[in-house]
């Protein structure tokens, strides 16, 4: 995809962080809008940004509250949240409120760019889904429901396939336990069933299930399928 | 010497100055003015009201607390314009009495309050039994008081008044309140005028006492009472003058070094001796001592006698004497008295006139005679006490559990002994031809030794009769033929009685001694139990139990709690106090004086509360109670309670002191950790920052002089050092969360392998130089953990392994099931841990040393790991392994049980 003129709204009250993000994003060819608080951020939404980078600790409006208001106005605008370690509950809440992904402070630029790319790509995918997915030696054909590892077909149970399909459809994005369970089961279900399926799926598609390369565990949050770059 | 002496006399006496200062200090203690009269009707109330009106004119806030006008017109007129406090209606024996309302008075807080009739006894159920105690509380609340009293109510004059008037007044005011008065005003009226007033009906006379009082108002009585009143007032005025002279160091007629000793005994007249001594002491301005000599005779005393002695000693203390009780050392009591008197420089000895028969005195000697004969230059006052109606000051303590029911067995045994002796005598006489009187004597002695006086006297009587009837000719009659046998029989009887008495006394002593041994043993056992008790609860419980057992009472112990006091222990343990009892307990705590049942304050309560004291003051309150309405404690039991309470108080204080020491030690430990933390933080924060600032500065300022490789190195340094700093701060935050108790595990069933994988992923950069092996048993059950915490633990262990094991060695993570637990191990191939450090490495800020070089790290990682694992109900230990050499960290976690799993899945 062309990264040329995508407009990024950076919401953070710390000038050094805004400066760092501006420099990094401009170097990648993005346009940058900066907001030092929630009020300015809501005003700048009228400039139609393509993605929001949102710090949860803002001086005027609670980060989660702001997230909710942005979602009310812009249903499909990708949002990447900046949060601190140890605040797993905050991250899950943000994701459940509709954030696309999160980055833990302090973060490396590469990591942030990868999350942004996944979020932007997912938005494009919603508009036109990619039927074929390739990452490393794993390939998934979403139309014909065929999963191959090193060109060898892998037999998956229907639930395992549904789980993999969800991960593939949101490749590169973190999916919370809650989201996955809602998608996979009609009834409220215990998270340990999800863990059981993840383990079974890993046994089938990971070369070394103890050190997974495809399905990454985000401790305390959920799972993420490593996206092709 | 003489110079020194006069020099010291020129200086103001500190005590006198203090007393004066206390009186002069405004606002602390109220001032007391007493209007004294010789008899009812002299016009005390009138005088008091006149004085109060004068004060009111001066602008003083005066109210009338209680005034009895007895319908006198002139007096009632004086009440006009004064604020009168409402009385408190109190129901007593079906009638409603209107008592002085002390709470209303305290709430109203006037500057001056009028309280008529100081000697009044309050209706039962009031806060204090006596009105003068109400006055004391008002004074303590810095309210000035005017009050009235007749001279016959003053305690030390009670006997004299009773002697003069033949009427004993039951309402008594202690001399102490009289002496504490700041001003005394004598309201004087000549006997003639008073009798005239009486005839005119101006003196209030209760109907039922009319006759008695008319006798009371004889000119002779009134003259004597008037003299008493004048003299007592003069004495008090004299004292005030002396105190002022002392305070100003005016040389004057000081007390001539007189010292008075009054000897008391179990005799009921001892109280009279005490009052006499008090009057003499006041007149001579001499210190005085009440002495009781405990002789062997005291062992035979009844409980009533003992109580009376204790009461008499207490009365002496109330009247400012020193009360002393010493055991007899010599054969003669007089020697002990004189010995004590000489040692204490006594100049006057007061003894009661003996009422004993001449026979008794010939046998036992007379203490009075001995004293008079051998006193040398000490004056001996022999006082003839009069048999008076029992004084009210001696509170009769009814002894309930000592009034033993009549026990017939000793008497039956006495009969049996004589019968046995009779049988043996028959045999002995017919077979051996022995003299049988000794056999009967044996029976008498045996009974005396075993059962005491009365059974043995019975045995003596029966033995004499049996001996006479069966063995002295003519037999089968009570007559005796031979005069020699008459003498023998009389001798036998006398001997039997004498031996009975002797043996019985021995028996009595043994019983008393056994009783004392029992008490001493209990006290000893108690002190040992207290010494062994470490926790406050144990000490309280032991104390409550001991008091309950030894005194047969219910016990509660109250300790200070949030500015008040609360029940902390009790025996039986379920005891709770109601409002009234709690109020009495609080009163006892605040005033550090006994309160409640059988005491002077709030006697309406069901419990008696006594302060538990140590050298540092009151430490708590002990409360005792019994269902039985009789007085709770005899005098000796009261002493025992004091002893037990003192021991308990000391033990409680010891526990408090130990707690204080612990607190100090903990504070010191916290201080040590804090300084270690500071050292660690300053080192661990500054080192990476130095690297970051240095590298970034070099890149900005010197970028032209660096080649691409150098720039890359500098940038790597910045990133690595920042990451190190980040880990350190994360550790500090984790430690803070642990220590503040903010770590609340969010446990769920988790797959160990998944968490290991995540930790390895996070540590991949750190472990880049090491080989990593993972071996997880395929049958591993899920474990109940908080995934975030557990991952952090694994990360810390991996980080540790990377730090201490050389590069290119293998770091292994293994996990398997072991019975009802799951083990997770992290193994490295480093140098291992010195055995001495295997536990200490889990301490905060402890870092294993290698030589004298400390590895980079926070010293927090393992402490956090242990904290987290313990929060997850698991354990973590460190060990060393050989072949390959290295350290092994083993985490043990409980397996999720099948039923729990089901419940969890449901």
Short mmCIF file of N, CA and C in Angstrom, two decimals, chain B residues 16-91:
data_model
loop_
_atom_site.label_atom_id
_atom_site.label_comp_id
_atom_site.label_asym_id
_atom_site.label_seq_id
_atom_site.Cartn_x
_atom_site.Cartn_y
_atom_site.Cartn_z
N UNK B 16 4.81 24.13 100.84
CA UNK B 16 3.85 25.17 101.18
C UNK B 16 3.64 26.10 99.98
N UNK B 17 4.73 26.42 99.29
CA UNK B 17 4.62 27.28 98.10
C UNK B 17 3.74 26.64 97.04
N UNK B 18 3.97 25.33 96.84
CA UNK B 18 3.21 24.60 95.83
C UNK B 18 1.73 24.62 96.16
N UNK B 19 1.45 24.35 97.44
CA UNK B 19 0.04 24.31 97.84
C UNK B 19 -0.60 25.66 97.62
N UNK B 20 0.15 26.70 97.92
CA UNK B 20 -0.41 28.03 97.75
C UNK B 20 -0.60 28.36 96.27
N UNK B 21 0.43 27.96 95.50
CA UNK B 21 0.35 28.23 94.06
C UNK B 21 -0.86 27.53 93.46
N UNK B 22 -1.10 26.31 93.94
CA UNK B 22 -2.22 25.55 93.39
C UNK B 22 -3.52 26.29 93.69
N UNK B 23 -3.59 26.83 94.88
CA UNK B 23 -4.81 27.53 95.23
C UNK B 23 -4.95 28.82 94.44
N UNK B 24 -3.80 29.46 94.19
CA UNK B 24 -3.88 30.76 93.53
C UNK B 24 -4.10 30.62 92.03
N UNK B 25 -3.71 29.47 91.52
CA UNK B 25 -3.83 29.29 90.07
C UNK B 25 -5.30 29.35 89.68
N UNK B 26 -5.65 30.35 88.91
CA UNK B 26 -7.05 30.55 88.55
C UNK B 26 -7.49 29.51 87.54
N UNK B 27 -8.75 29.14 87.62
CA UNK B 27 -9.34 28.33 86.57
C UNK B 27 -9.04 26.84 86.67
N UNK B 28 -8.11 26.43 87.51
CA UNK B 28 -7.82 24.99 87.52
C UNK B 28 -8.72 24.25 88.49
N UNK B 29 -8.70 24.67 89.74
CA UNK B 29 -9.54 24.03 90.74
C UNK B 29 -10.42 25.10 91.35
N UNK B 30 -11.70 24.75 91.53
CA UNK B 30 -12.61 25.73 92.12
C UNK B 30 -12.26 26.01 93.57
N UNK B 31 -12.73 27.15 94.04
CA UNK B 31 -12.47 27.51 95.44
C UNK B 31 -13.67 27.11 96.28
N UNK B 32 -13.35 26.63 97.49
CA UNK B 32 -14.40 26.09 98.36
C UNK B 32 -14.51 26.95 99.60
N UNK B 33 -15.74 27.40 99.89
CA UNK B 33 -15.97 28.12 101.14
C UNK B 33 -17.01 27.36 101.94
N UNK B 34 -16.69 27.08 103.21
CA UNK B 34 -17.60 26.32 104.05
C UNK B 34 -18.13 27.22 105.15
N UNK B 35 -19.46 27.22 105.29
CA UNK B 35 -20.09 27.92 106.40
C UNK B 35 -20.35 26.90 107.49
N UNK B 36 -19.63 27.06 108.61
CA UNK B 36 -19.68 26.06 109.68
C UNK B 36 -20.59 26.56 110.79
N UNK B 37 -21.41 25.65 111.30
CA UNK B 37 -22.23 25.99 112.44
C UNK B 37 -22.08 24.96 113.54
N UNK B 38 -22.40 25.33 114.75
CA UNK B 38 -22.27 24.40 115.86
C UNK B 38 -23.46 23.45 115.90
N UNK B 39 -24.61 23.90 115.44
CA UNK B 39 -25.81 23.07 115.52
C UNK B 39 -26.78 23.54 114.45
N UNK B 40 -27.80 22.76 114.14
CA UNK B 40 -28.79 23.21 113.19
C UNK B 40 -29.46 24.48 113.72
N UNK B 41 -29.82 25.35 112.81
CA UNK B 41 -30.60 26.52 113.21
C UNK B 41 -29.81 27.76 113.50
N UNK B 42 -28.47 27.70 113.38
CA UNK B 42 -27.70 28.90 113.69
C UNK B 42 -27.73 29.90 112.55
N UNK B 43 -28.18 29.48 111.37
CA UNK B 43 -28.32 30.42 110.27
C UNK B 43 -27.24 30.31 109.20
N UNK B 44 -26.74 29.11 109.00
CA UNK B 44 -25.69 28.92 107.99
C UNK B 44 -26.20 29.22 106.59
N UNK B 45 -27.38 28.64 106.29
CA UNK B 45 -27.93 28.81 104.94
C UNK B 45 -28.20 30.29 104.67
N UNK B 46 -28.74 30.94 105.66
CA UNK B 46 -29.03 32.37 105.54
C UNK B 46 -27.76 33.14 105.23
N UNK B 47 -26.71 32.81 105.98
CA UNK B 47 -25.43 33.49 105.83
C UNK B 47 -24.85 33.23 104.43
N UNK B 48 -24.98 31.97 104.00
CA UNK B 48 -24.43 31.60 102.69
C UNK B 48 -25.15 32.36 101.58
N UNK B 49 -26.48 32.44 101.69
CA UNK B 49 -27.25 33.12 100.67
C UNK B 49 -26.92 34.61 100.65
N UNK B 50 -26.72 35.18 101.84
CA UNK B 50 -26.37 36.60 101.89
C UNK B 50 -25.04 36.84 101.17
N UNK B 51 -24.07 35.95 101.47
CA UNK B 51 -22.75 36.08 100.83
C UNK B 51 -22.88 35.91 99.31
N UNK B 52 -23.73 34.96 98.89
CA UNK B 52 -23.90 34.70 97.46
C UNK B 52 -24.52 35.91 96.76
N UNK B 53 -25.48 36.54 97.42
CA UNK B 53 -26.11 37.72 96.81
C UNK B 53 -25.09 38.84 96.63
N UNK B 54 -24.21 38.96 97.63
CA UNK B 54 -23.16 39.98 97.52
C UNK B 54 -22.28 39.70 96.30
N UNK B 55 -21.96 38.41 96.13
CA UNK B 55 -21.12 38.02 94.98
C UNK B 55 -21.84 38.33 93.68
N UNK B 56 -23.16 38.03 93.68
CA UNK B 56 -23.93 38.25 92.46
C UNK B 56 -23.93 39.74 92.08
N UNK B 57 -23.99 40.58 93.11
CA UNK B 57 -23.95 42.02 92.85
C UNK B 57 -22.63 42.42 92.22
N UNK B 58 -21.57 41.70 92.61
CA UNK B 58 -20.25 42.00 92.03
C UNK B 58 -20.18 41.53 90.58
N UNK B 59 -21.21 40.84 90.13
CA UNK B 59 -21.23 40.38 88.74
C UNK B 59 -20.81 38.94 88.57
N UNK B 60 -20.69 38.20 89.66
CA UNK B 60 -20.30 36.78 89.56
C UNK B 60 -21.53 35.97 89.14
N UNK B 61 -21.29 34.96 88.30
CA UNK B 61 -22.35 34.09 87.82
C UNK B 61 -22.68 33.06 88.90
N UNK B 62 -23.69 33.36 89.71
CA UNK B 62 -24.02 32.50 90.86
C UNK B 62 -25.29 31.72 90.56
N UNK B 63 -25.27 30.41 90.87
CA UNK B 63 -26.54 29.68 90.85
C UNK B 63 -26.67 28.88 92.14
N UNK B 64 -27.92 28.51 92.43
CA UNK B 64 -28.19 27.70 93.61
C UNK B 64 -28.30 26.26 93.17
N UNK B 65 -27.36 25.43 93.63
CA UNK B 65 -27.41 24.01 93.28
C UNK B 65 -28.46 23.31 94.10
N UNK B 66 -28.37 23.46 95.40
CA UNK B 66 -29.37 22.90 96.27
C UNK B 66 -29.38 23.70 97.57
N UNK B 67 -30.54 24.15 97.97
CA UNK B 67 -30.67 24.89 99.23
C UNK B 67 -31.95 24.43 99.92
N UNK B 68 -31.83 24.09 101.22
CA UNK B 68 -33.00 23.69 102.00
C UNK B 68 -33.40 24.88 102.88
N UNK B 69 -34.55 25.46 102.57
CA UNK B 69 -34.97 26.61 103.39
C UNK B 69 -35.81 26.14 104.57
N UNK B 70 -36.29 24.91 104.53
CA UNK B 70 -37.18 24.36 105.57
C UNK B 70 -38.31 25.34 105.88
N UNK B 71 -38.75 26.02 104.86
CA UNK B 71 -39.91 26.90 105.01
C UNK B 71 -39.65 28.19 105.76
N UNK B 72 -38.37 28.52 106.03
CA UNK B 72 -38.11 29.77 106.75
C UNK B 72 -38.29 30.96 105.81
N UNK B 73 -39.12 31.88 106.20
CA UNK B 73 -39.49 33.01 105.34
C UNK B 73 -38.28 33.86 104.95
N UNK B 74 -37.46 34.21 105.97
CA UNK B 74 -36.32 35.09 105.71
C UNK B 74 -35.37 34.46 104.70
N UNK B 75 -35.17 33.14 104.87
CA UNK B 75 -34.25 32.45 103.97
C UNK B 75 -34.81 32.40 102.56
N UNK B 76 -36.11 32.09 102.45
CA UNK B 76 -36.73 32.00 101.13
C UNK B 76 -36.65 33.33 100.40
N UNK B 77 -36.79 34.41 101.16
CA UNK B 77 -36.72 35.73 100.55
C UNK B 77 -35.37 35.96 99.89
N UNK B 78 -34.34 35.39 100.50
CA UNK B 78 -33.00 35.58 99.94
C UNK B 78 -32.80 34.85 98.61
N UNK B 79 -33.62 33.80 98.42
CA UNK B 79 -33.48 33.04 97.16
C UNK B 79 -33.98 33.85 95.98
N UNK B 80 -34.80 34.84 96.27
CA UNK B 80 -35.40 35.65 95.22
C UNK B 80 -34.31 36.32 94.39
N UNK B 81 -34.36 36.12 93.10
CA UNK B 81 -33.37 36.76 92.23
C UNK B 81 -32.14 35.90 91.96
N UNK B 82 -32.07 34.75 92.62
CA UNK B 82 -30.97 33.83 92.32
C UNK B 82 -31.48 32.72 91.41
N UNK B 83 -30.64 32.31 90.50
CA UNK B 83 -31.02 31.21 89.61
C UNK B 83 -30.94 29.91 90.40
N UNK B 84 -32.04 29.14 90.39
CA UNK B 84 -32.04 27.87 91.12
C UNK B 84 -32.05 26.72 90.12
N UNK B 85 -31.09 25.85 90.28
CA UNK B 85 -30.96 24.69 89.40
C UNK B 85 -32.07 23.69 89.71
N UNK B 86 -32.66 23.12 88.65
CA UNK B 86 -33.72 22.12 88.87
C UNK B 86 -33.17 20.88 89.55
N UNK B 87 -33.98 20.25 90.39
CA UNK B 87 -33.54 19.02 91.04
C UNK B 87 -33.83 17.84 90.12
N UNK B 88 -33.13 16.76 90.41
CA UNK B 88 -33.31 15.57 89.59
C UNK B 88 -34.21 14.60 90.36
N UNK B 89 -35.38 14.29 89.82
CA UNK B 89 -36.25 13.36 90.54
C UNK B 89 -35.68 11.94 90.48
N UNK B 90 -35.55 11.30 91.61
CA UNK B 90 -35.01 9.94 91.66
C UNK B 90 -35.98 9.08 92.46
N UNK B 91 -36.37 7.94 91.90
CA UNK B 91 -37.28 7.07 92.62
C UNK B 91 -36.50 6.22 93.60
#
